[in-house]
N, CA, C and O atoms as a CHARMM CRD file, in Angstrom:
* protein
*
  380
    1    1 UNK  N    -13.70600  43.48300  45.43300 PROA 1      0.00000
    2    1 UNK  CA   -12.74800  43.14800  44.40200 PROA 1      0.00000
    3    1 UNK  C    -11.91100  41.56200  45.15200 PROA 1      0.00000
    4    1 UNK  O    -11.63100  41.17700  46.28700 PROA 1      0.00000
    5    2 UNK  N    -11.75100  40.97900  43.60700 PROA 2      0.00000
    6    2 UNK  CA   -10.85100  39.91900  44.12900 PROA 2      0.00000
    7    2 UNK  C     -9.69500  40.44900  43.29300 PROA 2      0.00000
    8    2 UNK  O     -9.75900  41.07100  42.23200 PROA 2      0.00000
    9    3 UNK  N     -8.24800  39.94500  44.23200 PROA 3      0.00000
   10    3 UNK  CA    -6.85900  39.98000  43.95500 PROA 3      0.00000
   11    3 UNK  C     -6.39800  39.32800  42.85600 PROA 3      0.00000
   12    3 UNK  O     -6.28200  38.18400  43.29600 PROA 3      0.00000
   13    4 UNK  N     -6.03400  39.29000  41.63300 PROA 4      0.00000
   14    4 UNK  CA    -5.25300  38.90700  40.75700 PROA 4      0.00000
   15    4 UNK  C     -5.97400  37.88000  40.33600 PROA 4      0.00000
   16    4 UNK  O     -5.44400  36.78000  40.49400 PROA 4      0.00000
   17    5 UNK  N     -7.50300  37.91900  39.62400 PROA 5      0.00000
   18    5 UNK  CA    -8.12300  37.58600  39.29100 PROA 5      0.00000
   19    5 UNK  C     -8.12300  36.42400  38.00800 PROA 5      0.00000
   20    5 UNK  O     -8.94900  35.52400  37.85300 PROA 5      0.00000
   21    6 UNK  N     -6.58400  36.82900  36.89000 PROA 6      0.00000
   22    6 UNK  CA    -6.64000  36.51900  35.89900 PROA 6      0.00000
   23    6 UNK  C     -5.67800  35.76700  36.50400 PROA 6      0.00000
   24    6 UNK  O     -6.03100  34.60800  36.28300 PROA 6      0.00000
   25    7 UNK  N     -4.61900  35.74300  37.16800 PROA 7      0.00000
   26    7 UNK  CA    -3.68500  34.63500  37.46800 PROA 7      0.00000
   27    7 UNK  C     -4.43800  33.60800  38.33000 PROA 7      0.00000
   28    7 UNK  O     -4.10800  32.43000  38.47000 PROA 7      0.00000
   29    8 UNK  N     -5.35200  34.13600  38.81100 PROA 8      0.00000
   30    8 UNK  CA    -6.09100  32.75000  39.41700 PROA 8      0.00000
   31    8 UNK  C     -6.82300  31.64600  38.72500 PROA 8      0.00000
   32    8 UNK  O     -6.99000  30.50000  39.14300 PROA 8      0.00000
   33    9 UNK  N     -7.23500  32.17200  37.59300 PROA 9      0.00000
   34    9 UNK  CA    -8.06700  31.97100  37.07700 PROA 9      0.00000
   35    9 UNK  C     -7.03700  30.35100  35.66900 PROA 9      0.00000
   36    9 UNK  O     -7.39700  29.34100  35.06400 PROA 9      0.00000
   37   10 UNK  N     -5.45400  31.32700  35.92000 PROA 10     0.00000
   38   10 UNK  CA    -4.93400  30.30800  34.69000 PROA 10     0.00000
   39   10 UNK  C     -4.40100  29.16300  35.62100 PROA 10     0.00000
   40   10 UNK  O     -3.76800  28.21800  35.15100 PROA 10     0.00000
   41   11 UNK  N     -4.65800  29.27400  36.85100 PROA 11     0.00000
   42   11 UNK  CA    -4.29300  27.91100  37.60900 PROA 11     0.00000
   43   11 UNK  C     -6.14300  26.57500  37.78900 PROA 11     0.00000
   44   11 UNK  O     -6.45200  25.39900  37.98200 PROA 11     0.00000
   45   12 UNK  N     -6.60100  27.60200  37.60100 PROA 12     0.00000
   46   12 UNK  CA    -8.16300  26.66100  38.03600 PROA 12     0.00000
   47   12 UNK  C     -8.80200  26.43200  36.87300 PROA 12     0.00000
   48   12 UNK  O     -9.83400  25.76500  36.80800 PROA 12     0.00000
   49   13 UNK  N     -8.16900  27.02500  35.77700 PROA 13     0.00000
   50   13 UNK  CA    -9.10600  25.63800  34.26400 PROA 13     0.00000
   51   13 UNK  C     -7.65000  25.69100  33.64400 PROA 13     0.00000
   52   13 UNK  O     -6.49000  25.71300  34.05500 PROA 13     0.00000
   53   14 UNK  N     -8.49400  25.70400  32.13900 PROA 14     0.00000
   54   14 UNK  CA    -7.40200  25.52500  31.07600 PROA 14     0.00000
   55   14 UNK  C     -7.33900  26.20400  30.44000 PROA 14     0.00000
   56   14 UNK  O     -7.63300  25.98000  29.26500 PROA 14     0.00000
   57   15 UNK  N     -6.92200  27.40400  30.86100 PROA 15     0.00000
   58   15 UNK  CA    -6.56700  28.38800  29.74700 PROA 15     0.00000
   59   15 UNK  C     -4.87400  28.63300  30.20600 PROA 15     0.00000
   60   15 UNK  O     -4.04100  29.50000  29.94000 PROA 15     0.00000
   61   16 UNK  N     -4.87500  27.79600  30.75700 PROA 16     0.00000
   62   16 UNK  CA    -2.93900  27.96900  29.93300 PROA 16     0.00000
   63   16 UNK  C     -2.48400  27.77900  29.17200 PROA 16     0.00000
   64   16 UNK  O     -1.29200  28.05600  29.03100 PROA 16     0.00000
   65   17 UNK  N     -3.32100  27.11200  28.14200 PROA 17     0.00000
   66   17 UNK  CA    -3.00400  27.11100  26.80500 PROA 17     0.00000
   67   17 UNK  C     -2.79400  28.34600  25.85300 PROA 17     0.00000
   68   17 UNK  O     -2.19100  28.53700  24.79700 PROA 17     0.00000
   69   18 UNK  N     -3.16600  28.70800  26.26600 PROA 18     0.00000
   70   18 UNK  CA    -3.56800  30.70200  26.20500 PROA 18     0.00000
   71   18 UNK  C     -2.08800  31.03200  26.60400 PROA 18     0.00000
   72   18 UNK  O     -1.42100  31.64100  25.76800 PROA 18     0.00000
   73   19 UNK  N     -1.57500  30.73100  27.66100 PROA 19     0.00000
   74   19 UNK  CA    -0.44600  31.48100  28.12900 PROA 19     0.00000
   75   19 UNK  C      0.59100  30.74600  27.65600 PROA 19     0.00000
   76   19 UNK  O      1.72700  31.10100  27.96600 PROA 19     0.00000
   77   20 UNK  N      0.40800  29.64400  26.85900 PROA 20     0.00000
   78   20 UNK  CA     1.87000  29.33700  26.38500 PROA 20     0.00000
   79   20 UNK  C      1.73300  29.75500  24.69200 PROA 20     0.00000
   80   20 UNK  O      2.56000  29.63100  23.78900 PROA 20     0.00000
   81   21 UNK  N      0.86900  30.08800  24.68300 PROA 21     0.00000
   82   21 UNK  CA     0.46400  30.65000  23.26200 PROA 21     0.00000
   83   21 UNK  C      1.28900  31.90000  22.79400 PROA 21     0.00000
   84   21 UNK  O      1.90100  32.20400  21.77000 PROA 21     0.00000
   85   22 UNK  N      0.91300  32.75200  24.55200 PROA 22     0.00000
   86   22 UNK  CA     2.00800  34.01600  24.40700 PROA 22     0.00000
   87   22 UNK  C      3.41700  33.24900  24.86200 PROA 22     0.00000
   88   22 UNK  O      4.42100  33.68700  24.30100 PROA 22     0.00000
   89   23 UNK  N      3.57400  32.39400  25.60600 PROA 23     0.00000
   90   23 UNK  CA     5.29800  32.42100  25.54000 PROA 23     0.00000
   91   23 UNK  C      5.48900  31.99300  24.37700 PROA 23     0.00000
   92   23 UNK  O      6.58100  32.42800  24.01100 PROA 23     0.00000
   93   24 UNK  N      4.89500  31.20700  23.37500 PROA 24     0.00000
   94   24 UNK  CA     5.69700  30.71000  22.18100 PROA 24     0.00000
   95   24 UNK  C      6.13500  32.37800  21.19500 PROA 24     0.00000
   96   24 UNK  O      7.25900  32.76900  20.87800 PROA 24     0.00000
   97   25 UNK  N      5.18200  32.84800  21.00800 PROA 25     0.00000
   98   25 UNK  CA     4.80200  34.02400  20.31900 PROA 25     0.00000
   99   25 UNK  C      6.17800  34.83500  21.06000 PROA 25     0.00000
  100   25 UNK  O      6.95200  35.24700  20.19600 PROA 25     0.00000
  101   26 UNK  N      6.65800  35.16400  22.60800 PROA 26     0.00000
  102   26 UNK  CA     7.73700  35.81100  22.91700 PROA 26     0.00000
  103   26 UNK  C      8.93500  35.02500  22.42700 PROA 26     0.00000
  104   26 UNK  O      9.79400  35.44500  21.65200 PROA 26     0.00000
  105   27 UNK  N      8.88700  34.07200  22.87000 PROA 27     0.00000
  106   27 UNK  CA    10.43600  33.65500  22.12000 PROA 27     0.00000
  107   27 UNK  C     10.23600  33.60600  21.48000 PROA 27     0.00000
  108   27 UNK  O     11.15600  32.79400  21.37800 PROA 27     0.00000
  109   28 UNK  N      9.64900  33.64600  20.13700 PROA 28     0.00000
  110   28 UNK  CA    10.02700  33.65800  18.77300 PROA 28     0.00000
  111   28 UNK  C     10.47300  35.24400  18.45000 PROA 28     0.00000
  112   28 UNK  O     11.57900  35.65000  18.09200 PROA 28     0.00000
  113   29 UNK  N      9.24600  36.00400  18.69600 PROA 29     0.00000
  114   29 UNK  CA     9.71600  37.61900  18.36000 PROA 29     0.00000
  115   29 UNK  C     10.91700  38.27900  19.25600 PROA 29     0.00000
  116   29 UNK  O     11.42000  39.34300  18.89600 PROA 29     0.00000
  117   30 UNK  N     11.37100  37.57600  20.48400 PROA 30     0.00000
  118   30 UNK  CA    12.30900  37.60400  21.24700 PROA 30     0.00000
  119   30 UNK  C     13.75700  37.25800  20.59800 PROA 30     0.00000
  120   30 UNK  O     14.76200  37.95000  20.76200 PROA 30     0.00000
  121   31 UNK  N     13.70100  36.28300  19.97200 PROA 31     0.00000
  122   31 UNK  CA    14.93500  35.62000  19.17800 PROA 31     0.00000
  123   31 UNK  C     14.99600  35.69400  18.02200 PROA 31     0.00000
  124   31 UNK  O     16.11800  35.49200  17.55700 PROA 31     0.00000
  125   32 UNK  N     14.00800  35.97000  17.15500 PROA 32     0.00000
  126   32 UNK  CA    14.05000  37.06000  16.34800 PROA 32     0.00000
  127   32 UNK  C     14.98500  38.66000  16.07600 PROA 32     0.00000
  128   32 UNK  O     15.68500  39.05500  15.14400 PROA 32     0.00000
  129   33 UNK  N     14.58000  39.25300  17.36400 PROA 33     0.00000
  130   33 UNK  CA    14.82600  40.59700  17.33100 PROA 33     0.00000
  131   33 UNK  C     16.41100  39.99800  17.99700 PROA 33     0.00000
  132   33 UNK  O     17.20200  40.53400  17.22100 PROA 33     0.00000
  133   34 UNK  N     17.02200  39.41300  18.72200 PROA 34     0.00000
  134   34 UNK  CA    18.51100  39.38700  18.80900 PROA 34     0.00000
  135   34 UNK  C     18.67500  40.54100  19.82200 PROA 34     0.00000
  136   34 UNK  O     19.84100  40.69600  20.18400 PROA 34     0.00000
  137   35 UNK  N     17.69900  41.45500  20.40600 PROA 35     0.00000
  138   35 UNK  CA    18.80200  42.85700  21.31300 PROA 35     0.00000
  139   35 UNK  C     18.28200  42.24000  22.63300 PROA 35     0.00000
  140   35 UNK  O     17.32500  41.46900  22.70100 PROA 35     0.00000
  141   36 UNK  N     18.97600  42.64200  23.59900 PROA 36     0.00000
  142   36 UNK  CA    18.83800  42.41500  24.77900 PROA 36     0.00000
  143   36 UNK  C     18.07300  44.02200  26.03900 PROA 36     0.00000
  144   36 UNK  O     17.63400  44.22500  27.17200 PROA 36     0.00000
  145   37 UNK  N     18.37900  44.69400  24.78700 PROA 37     0.00000
  146   37 UNK  CA    17.33000  46.21500  25.48300 PROA 37     0.00000
  147   37 UNK  C     15.82200  45.94300  24.77600 PROA 37     0.00000
  148   37 UNK  O     14.73600  46.12600  25.32600 PROA 37     0.00000
  149   38 UNK  N     16.03400  45.50200  23.53800 PROA 38     0.00000
  150   38 UNK  CA    14.33500  45.67400  23.33800 PROA 38     0.00000
  151   38 UNK  C     13.39700  44.72600  23.53800 PROA 38     0.00000
  152   38 UNK  O     12.23000  44.80500  23.15300 PROA 38     0.00000
  153   39 UNK  N     14.22100  43.20200  24.54900 PROA 39     0.00000
  154   39 UNK  CA    13.95800  42.19400  25.00600 PROA 39     0.00000
  155   39 UNK  C     13.11500  43.03400  26.76300 PROA 39     0.00000
  156   39 UNK  O     12.06200  42.67000  27.28800 PROA 39     0.00000
  157   40 UNK  N     13.71700  43.75800  27.07100 PROA 40     0.00000
  158   40 UNK  CA    13.18100  44.29400  28.14700 PROA 40     0.00000
  159   40 UNK  C     12.45100  44.88700  28.60000 PROA 40     0.00000
  160   40 UNK  O     11.80000  44.82000  29.64200 PROA 40     0.00000
  161   41 UNK  N     12.55800  45.90800  27.35000 PROA 41     0.00000
  162   41 UNK  CA    11.58100  46.54000  26.73600 PROA 41     0.00000
  163   41 UNK  C      9.97100  46.06000  26.70600 PROA 41     0.00000
  164   41 UNK  O      9.00800  46.60400  27.24700 PROA 41     0.00000
  165   42 UNK  N     10.02600  44.77900  25.83600 PROA 42     0.00000
  166   42 UNK  CA     9.32000  44.40600  25.51700 PROA 42     0.00000
  167   42 UNK  C      8.51300  43.37400  27.11000 PROA 42     0.00000
  168   42 UNK  O      7.33200  43.20000  27.41100 PROA 42     0.00000
  169   43 UNK  N      9.11600  43.15300  27.42400 PROA 43     0.00000
  170   43 UNK  CA     9.17200  42.13400  29.13100 PROA 43     0.00000
  171   43 UNK  C      8.08000  43.56600  29.90800 PROA 43     0.00000
  172   43 UNK  O      6.89600  43.44900  30.22600 PROA 43     0.00000
  173   44 UNK  N      8.83500  44.66700  30.02700 PROA 44     0.00000
  174   44 UNK  CA     8.39700  46.18000  30.61500 PROA 44     0.00000
  175   44 UNK  C      6.94800  45.99500  30.47200 PROA 44     0.00000
  176   44 UNK  O      6.03400  45.99300  31.29700 PROA 44     0.00000
  177   45 UNK  N      7.01000  45.76500  28.58600 PROA 45     0.00000
  178   45 UNK  CA     5.11300  46.47600  28.40100 PROA 45     0.00000
  179   45 UNK  C      4.22700  45.39400  28.54300 PROA 45     0.00000
  180   45 UNK  O      3.11500  45.69200  28.97800 PROA 45     0.00000
  181   46 UNK  N      4.44900  44.17900  28.27700 PROA 46     0.00000
  182   46 UNK  CA     3.46800  43.11700  28.86800 PROA 46     0.00000
  183   46 UNK  C      3.03600  42.75400  30.18200 PROA 46     0.00000
  184   46 UNK  O      1.96400  42.24100  30.50300 PROA 46     0.00000
  185   47 UNK  N      4.02100  43.09100  30.91500 PROA 47     0.00000
  186   47 UNK  CA     4.24200  43.10100  32.40400 PROA 47     0.00000
  187   47 UNK  C      3.07400  44.68200  32.65000 PROA 47     0.00000
  188   47 UNK  O      2.23500  44.77700  33.54600 PROA 47     0.00000
  189   48 UNK  N      3.28200  45.43200  31.89400 PROA 48     0.00000
  190   48 UNK  CA     2.29000  46.97500  31.97100 PROA 48     0.00000
  191   48 UNK  C      0.98500  46.36100  31.42600 PROA 48     0.00000
  192   48 UNK  O     -0.09800  46.59000  31.96400 PROA 48     0.00000
  193   49 UNK  N      1.14300  45.44100  30.15900 PROA 49     0.00000
  194   49 UNK  CA    -0.42600  45.21300  29.82900 PROA 49     0.00000
  195   49 UNK  C     -1.33000  44.19600  30.76000 PROA 49     0.00000
  196   49 UNK  O     -2.54800  44.04300  30.66600 PROA 49     0.00000
  197   50 UNK  N     -0.35500  43.47500  31.76700 PROA 50     0.00000
  198   50 UNK  CA    -1.11500  42.34100  32.72500 PROA 50     0.00000
  199   50 UNK  C     -1.52600  42.81400  33.60900 PROA 50     0.00000
  200   50 UNK  O     -2.37900  42.28100  34.31800 PROA 50     0.00000
  201   51 UNK  N     -0.98900  44.03300  33.82200 PROA 51     0.00000
  202   51 UNK  CA    -1.25400  44.91200  35.22900 PROA 51     0.00000
  203   51 UNK  C     -2.45300  45.50800  34.87900 PROA 51     0.00000
  204   51 UNK  O     -3.35600  45.31200  35.69300 PROA 51     0.00000
  205   52 UNK  N     -2.83500  46.42800  33.54600 PROA 52     0.00000
  206   52 UNK  CA    -3.43500  46.90300  33.11100 PROA 52     0.00000
  207   52 UNK  C     -4.69700  45.98300  33.00000 PROA 52     0.00000
  208   52 UNK  O     -5.83300  46.18400  33.42900 PROA 52     0.00000
  209   53 UNK  N     -4.12300  44.78400  32.21800 PROA 53     0.00000
  210   53 UNK  CA    -5.73900  43.90600  32.40000 PROA 53     0.00000
  211   53 UNK  C     -6.17000  43.15300  33.90100 PROA 53     0.00000
  212   53 UNK  O     -7.24100  42.54600  33.90800 PROA 53     0.00000
  213   54 UNK  N     -5.59800  43.17500  34.78300 PROA 54     0.00000
  214   54 UNK  CA    -5.76700  42.85200  36.15500 PROA 54     0.00000
  215   54 UNK  C     -6.60700  44.08000  36.71400 PROA 54     0.00000
  216   54 UNK  O     -7.78200  43.90600  37.03600 PROA 54     0.00000
  217   55 UNK  N     -6.20200  44.90300  36.78800 PROA 55     0.00000
  218   55 UNK  CA    -7.19900  46.29500  37.70800 PROA 55     0.00000
  219   55 UNK  C     -8.41200  46.71100  36.60500 PROA 55     0.00000
  220   55 UNK  O     -9.41500  47.36000  36.90300 PROA 55     0.00000
  221   56 UNK  N     -8.06000  46.14400  35.15400 PROA 56     0.00000
  222   56 UNK  CA    -9.77500  46.58200  34.34900 PROA 56     0.00000
  223   56 UNK  C    -10.63400  45.18700  34.48500 PROA 56     0.00000
  224   56 UNK  O    -11.77400  45.29800  34.03500 PROA 56     0.00000
  225   57 UNK  N    -10.32900  44.00000  34.97600 PROA 57     0.00000
  226   57 UNK  CA   -10.50500  42.74900  35.33800 PROA 57     0.00000
  227   57 UNK  C    -11.74500  43.30600  36.34100 PROA 57     0.00000
  228   57 UNK  O    -12.96200  43.37700  36.16900 PROA 57     0.00000
  229   58 UNK  N    -10.73300  43.72100  37.63600 PROA 58     0.00000
  230   58 UNK  CA   -12.14300  43.57400  38.98300 PROA 58     0.00000
  231   58 UNK  C    -13.23200  44.92300  38.21400 PROA 58     0.00000
  232   58 UNK  O    -14.30400  45.02000  38.81200 PROA 58     0.00000
  233   59 UNK  N    -13.08500  45.81600  37.13400 PROA 59     0.00000
  234   59 UNK  CA   -14.93800  46.70900  36.89800 PROA 59     0.00000
  235   59 UNK  C    -15.56700  45.49000  35.90700 PROA 59     0.00000
  236   59 UNK  O    -15.20700  44.90600  34.88600 PROA 59     0.00000
  237   60 UNK  N    -16.82300  45.45700  36.90500 PROA 60     0.00000
  238   60 UNK  CA   -17.55800  44.50700  36.17800 PROA 60     0.00000
  239   60 UNK  C    -18.18800  45.42000  35.32000 PROA 60     0.00000
  240   60 UNK  O    -18.61800  46.39100  35.94400 PROA 60     0.00000
  241   61 UNK  N    -18.46100  45.47000  33.74500 PROA 61     0.00000
  242   61 UNK  CA   -19.35000  45.42300  32.75700 PROA 61     0.00000
  243   61 UNK  C    -20.10600  44.55800  31.72900 PROA 61     0.00000
  244   61 UNK  O    -21.10900  45.05700  31.21800 PROA 61     0.00000
  245   62 UNK  N    -19.81300  43.58600  31.45000 PROA 62     0.00000
  246   62 UNK  CA   -20.00200  42.52600  30.59500 PROA 62     0.00000
  247   62 UNK  C    -19.28100  40.96900  30.32100 PROA 62     0.00000
  248   62 UNK  O    -18.09500  40.63900  30.29400 PROA 62     0.00000
  249   63 UNK  N    -20.13000  40.43500  30.19500 PROA 63     0.00000
  250   63 UNK  CA   -19.42400  39.29800  29.92500 PROA 63     0.00000
  251   63 UNK  C    -17.79300  39.40700  28.90500 PROA 63     0.00000
  252   63 UNK  O    -16.65200  39.11100  29.25900 PROA 63     0.00000
  253   64 UNK  N    -18.16400  39.80600  27.91800 PROA 64     0.00000
  254   64 UNK  CA   -17.19500  39.51600  26.68800 PROA 64     0.00000
  255   64 UNK  C    -16.21500  40.07800  26.78700 PROA 64     0.00000
  256   64 UNK  O    -15.19500  39.81400  26.15100 PROA 64     0.00000
  257   65 UNK  N    -16.36500  41.10600  27.74100 PROA 65     0.00000
  258   65 UNK  CA   -15.62100  42.35600  28.27800 PROA 65     0.00000
  259   65 UNK  C    -14.32000  41.74200  29.54200 PROA 65     0.00000
  260   65 UNK  O    -13.16400  42.13900  29.68500 PROA 65     0.00000
  261   66 UNK  N    -14.91500  40.89000  30.14200 PROA 66     0.00000
  262   66 UNK  CA   -14.26800  40.08700  31.24100 PROA 66     0.00000
  263   66 UNK  C    -13.31400  38.74100  30.52000 PROA 66     0.00000
  264   66 UNK  O    -12.33700  38.16200  30.99500 PROA 66     0.00000
  265   67 UNK  N    -14.02100  38.52400  29.20900 PROA 67     0.00000
  266   67 UNK  CA   -13.48200  37.16200  28.61900 PROA 67     0.00000
  267   67 UNK  C    -12.64900  37.89300  27.92400 PROA 67     0.00000
  268   67 UNK  O    -11.79800  37.00900  27.83100 PROA 67     0.00000
  269   68 UNK  N    -11.97300  39.17800  27.09800 PROA 68     0.00000
  270   68 UNK  CA   -11.28600  39.82100  26.06400 PROA 68     0.00000
  271   68 UNK  C     -9.78500  39.56700  26.97300 PROA 68     0.00000
  272   68 UNK  O     -8.74900  39.03400  26.57600 PROA 68     0.00000
  273   69 UNK  N    -10.10900  40.17500  28.36200 PROA 69     0.00000
  274   69 UNK  CA    -9.09400  40.73800  29.23500 PROA 69     0.00000
  275   69 UNK  C     -8.76400  39.53000  29.88400 PROA 69     0.00000
  276   69 UNK  O     -7.55700  39.29300  29.92200 PROA 69     0.00000
  277   70 UNK  N     -9.89500  38.28800  30.66600 PROA 70     0.00000
  278   70 UNK  CA    -8.95600  36.65700  30.50600 PROA 70     0.00000
  279   70 UNK  C     -8.03200  36.54200  29.31900 PROA 70     0.00000
  280   70 UNK  O     -6.98700  35.92400  29.52300 PROA 70     0.00000
  281   71 UNK  N     -8.25100  37.05500  28.05700 PROA 71     0.00000
  282   71 UNK  CA    -7.19700  35.94900  27.08700 PROA 71     0.00000
  283   71 UNK  C     -6.11600  36.95800  27.04100 PROA 71     0.00000
  284   71 UNK  O     -4.94700  36.61500  26.86500 PROA 71     0.00000
  285   72 UNK  N     -6.47900  38.22200  27.19600 PROA 72     0.00000
  286   72 UNK  CA    -5.36300  39.21400  26.85500 PROA 72     0.00000
  287   72 UNK  C     -4.16400  39.57300  27.96900 PROA 72     0.00000
  288   72 UNK  O     -3.03200  39.99000  27.72600 PROA 72     0.00000
  289   73 UNK  N     -4.81800  39.25400  29.37200 PROA 73     0.00000
  290   73 UNK  CA    -4.31500  39.11700  30.25800 PROA 73     0.00000
  291   73 UNK  C     -3.27500  37.39300  30.18100 PROA 73     0.00000
  292   73 UNK  O     -2.05400  37.24500  30.23800 PROA 73     0.00000
  293   74 UNK  N     -4.09100  36.62000  30.07400 PROA 74     0.00000
  294   74 UNK  CA    -3.30200  34.90400  29.83900 PROA 74     0.00000
  295   74 UNK  C     -2.06500  35.21600  28.80600 PROA 74     0.00000
  296   74 UNK  O     -0.90500  35.19200  29.21700 PROA 74     0.00000
  297   75 UNK  N     -2.32300  35.45300  27.70400 PROA 75     0.00000
  298   75 UNK  CA    -1.46600  35.82500  27.00800 PROA 75     0.00000
  299   75 UNK  C     -0.22600  36.61500  27.79500 PROA 75     0.00000
  300   75 UNK  O      0.78500  35.96000  28.05000 PROA 75     0.00000
  301   76 UNK  N     -0.28900  37.89600  28.14700 PROA 76     0.00000
  302   76 UNK  CA     0.85400  39.25200  28.78400 PROA 76     0.00000
  303   76 UNK  C      1.53100  37.87700  29.69100 PROA 76     0.00000
  304   76 UNK  O      2.72900  37.65100  29.52100 PROA 76     0.00000
  305   77 UNK  N      0.59500  36.82400  30.81100 PROA 77     0.00000
  306   77 UNK  CA     1.44100  36.74500  31.34300 PROA 77     0.00000
  307   77 UNK  C      2.37700  35.42100  30.63100 PROA 77     0.00000
  308   77 UNK  O      3.30300  35.10200  31.37700 PROA 77     0.00000
  309   78 UNK  N      2.31900  34.70800  29.51000 PROA 78     0.00000
  310   78 UNK  CA     3.19800  33.71600  28.91500 PROA 78     0.00000
  311   78 UNK  C      4.52200  34.96100  28.42200 PROA 78     0.00000
  312   78 UNK  O      5.72200  34.98100  28.69400 PROA 78     0.00000
  313   79 UNK  N      3.42400  36.17200  27.37700 PROA 79     0.00000
  314   79 UNK  CA     4.79800  36.87200  27.19300 PROA 79     0.00000
  315   79 UNK  C      5.73300  37.66800  27.82300 PROA 79     0.00000
  316   79 UNK  O      6.65200  38.21500  27.21400 PROA 79     0.00000
  317   80 UNK  N      5.52100  37.77200  29.16400 PROA 80     0.00000
  318   80 UNK  CA     6.28100  37.61700  30.32300 PROA 80     0.00000
  319   80 UNK  C      7.55100  36.94900  30.54000 PROA 80     0.00000
  320   80 UNK  O      8.72900  37.30000  30.60100 PROA 80     0.00000
  321   81 UNK  N      6.69600  35.52100  30.66500 PROA 81     0.00000
  322   81 UNK  CA     8.08200  34.02600  31.27600 PROA 81     0.00000
  323   81 UNK  C      8.59200  34.45400  29.66600 PROA 81     0.00000
  324   81 UNK  O      9.81800  34.54600  29.62200 PROA 81     0.00000
  325   82 UNK  N      7.92300  34.73000  28.36200 PROA 82     0.00000
  326   82 UNK  CA     8.58200  34.42400  27.02600 PROA 82     0.00000
  327   82 UNK  C     10.13200  35.28700  27.04200 PROA 82     0.00000
  328   82 UNK  O     11.29900  34.92700  27.19500 PROA 82     0.00000
  329   83 UNK  N      9.50300  36.50200  26.81600 PROA 83     0.00000
  330   83 UNK  CA    10.71200  37.50300  26.87200 PROA 83     0.00000
  331   83 UNK  C     11.87800  37.42200  28.43700 PROA 83     0.00000
  332   83 UNK  O     13.02100  37.87100  28.35500 PROA 83     0.00000
  333   84 UNK  N     11.44300  36.91200  29.50700 PROA 84     0.00000
  334   84 UNK  CA    12.76800  36.94800  30.38500 PROA 84     0.00000
  335   84 UNK  C     13.30500  35.75200  30.06900 PROA 84     0.00000
  336   84 UNK  O     14.42800  35.60800  30.55300 PROA 84     0.00000
  337   85 UNK  N     12.69500  34.34100  29.08100 PROA 85     0.00000
  338   85 UNK  CA    13.52200  33.60200  28.51900 PROA 85     0.00000
  339   85 UNK  C     14.62800  34.00600  27.63500 PROA 85     0.00000
  340   85 UNK  O     15.84800  33.88200  27.53700 PROA 85     0.00000
  341   86 UNK  N     14.03300  34.32800  27.28200 PROA 86     0.00000
  342   86 UNK  CA    14.66400  35.19100  25.58700 PROA 86     0.00000
  343   86 UNK  C     15.87600  36.09500  26.04200 PROA 86     0.00000
  344   86 UNK  O     16.99200  35.85000  25.58400 PROA 86     0.00000
  345   87 UNK  N     15.69100  37.11300  26.91400 PROA 87     0.00000
  346   87 UNK  CA    16.70200  37.72500  27.35600 PROA 87     0.00000
  347   87 UNK  C     17.99800  37.24700  28.01500 PROA 87     0.00000
  348   87 UNK  O     19.15900  37.65500  27.97700 PROA 87     0.00000
  349   88 UNK  N     17.31600  36.12700  28.69900 PROA 88     0.00000
  350   88 UNK  CA    18.29700  35.07200  28.91900 PROA 88     0.00000
  351   88 UNK  C     19.21100  34.14500  27.75100 PROA 88     0.00000
  352   88 UNK  O     20.30600  33.71900  27.38600 PROA 88     0.00000
  353   89 UNK  N     18.19500  34.21200  27.59200 PROA 89     0.00000
  354   89 UNK  CA    19.16300  33.08000  25.48200 PROA 89     0.00000
  355   89 UNK  C     20.35000  34.13600  25.07200 PROA 89     0.00000
  356   89 UNK  O     21.55900  33.98800  24.89600 PROA 89     0.00000
  357   90 UNK  N     19.19800  35.61900  24.97300 PROA 90     0.00000
  358   90 UNK  CA    20.41700  36.12700  23.75300 PROA 90     0.00000
  359   90 UNK  C     21.83100  36.68600  24.75200 PROA 90     0.00000
  360   90 UNK  O     22.95200  36.63900  24.24600 PROA 90     0.00000
  361   91 UNK  N     21.69600  37.04900  25.76100 PROA 91     0.00000
  362   91 UNK  CA    22.61400  37.43200  26.77700 PROA 91     0.00000
  363   91 UNK  C     23.55000  36.37300  27.08700 PROA 91     0.00000
  364   91 UNK  O     24.64500  36.57600  27.61300 PROA 91     0.00000
  365   92 UNK  N     23.17900  35.43300  26.80900 PROA 92     0.00000
  366   92 UNK  CA    23.86700  34.40500  27.16000 PROA 92     0.00000
  367   92 UNK  C     24.58800  33.88900  25.38900 PROA 92     0.00000
  368   92 UNK  O     25.67700  33.32500  25.48800 PROA 92     0.00000
  369   93 UNK  N     24.34900  33.96400  24.72900 PROA 93     0.00000
  370   93 UNK  CA    24.67300  33.42700  23.12100 PROA 93     0.00000
  371   93 UNK  C     25.08200  34.73200  22.33500 PROA 93     0.00000
  372   93 UNK  O     25.33700  34.92400  21.14600 PROA 93     0.00000
  373   94 UNK  N     25.05000  35.60100  23.49800 PROA 94     0.00000
  374   94 UNK  CA    26.18000  36.93600  22.63600 PROA 94     0.00000
  375   94 UNK  C     27.71200  36.57600  23.64700 PROA 94     0.00000
  376   94 UNK  O     28.71000  36.96600  23.04100 PROA 94     0.00000
  377   95 UNK  N     27.96700  36.07200  24.71600 PROA 95     0.00000
  378   95 UNK  CA    28.94300  35.63100  25.19700 PROA 95     0.00000
  379   95 UNK  C     30.55000  35.25300  24.47000 PROA 95     0.00000
  380   95 UNK  O     31.45000  34.78700  25.16900 PROA 95     0.00000
């Protein structure tokens, strides 16, 4: 069992592009929602999605499933960062 294979793959290959896609989508969605509470809930849900992908990635079924989990997990990492950024931005804009 490997620990954090999606996170490890993020730094070993060019899958950072998928993380940037998730980051841009999360920032766009988070600023459109303009609510701190919903951004925090979205952060928690994307974090749960990332953890689920990490856990399922260690179960070896076939390569297509692992590729899908890698893609979704990497986009979820970008979403985590994006929703953190938008939570801070929305909080500062409301002051």
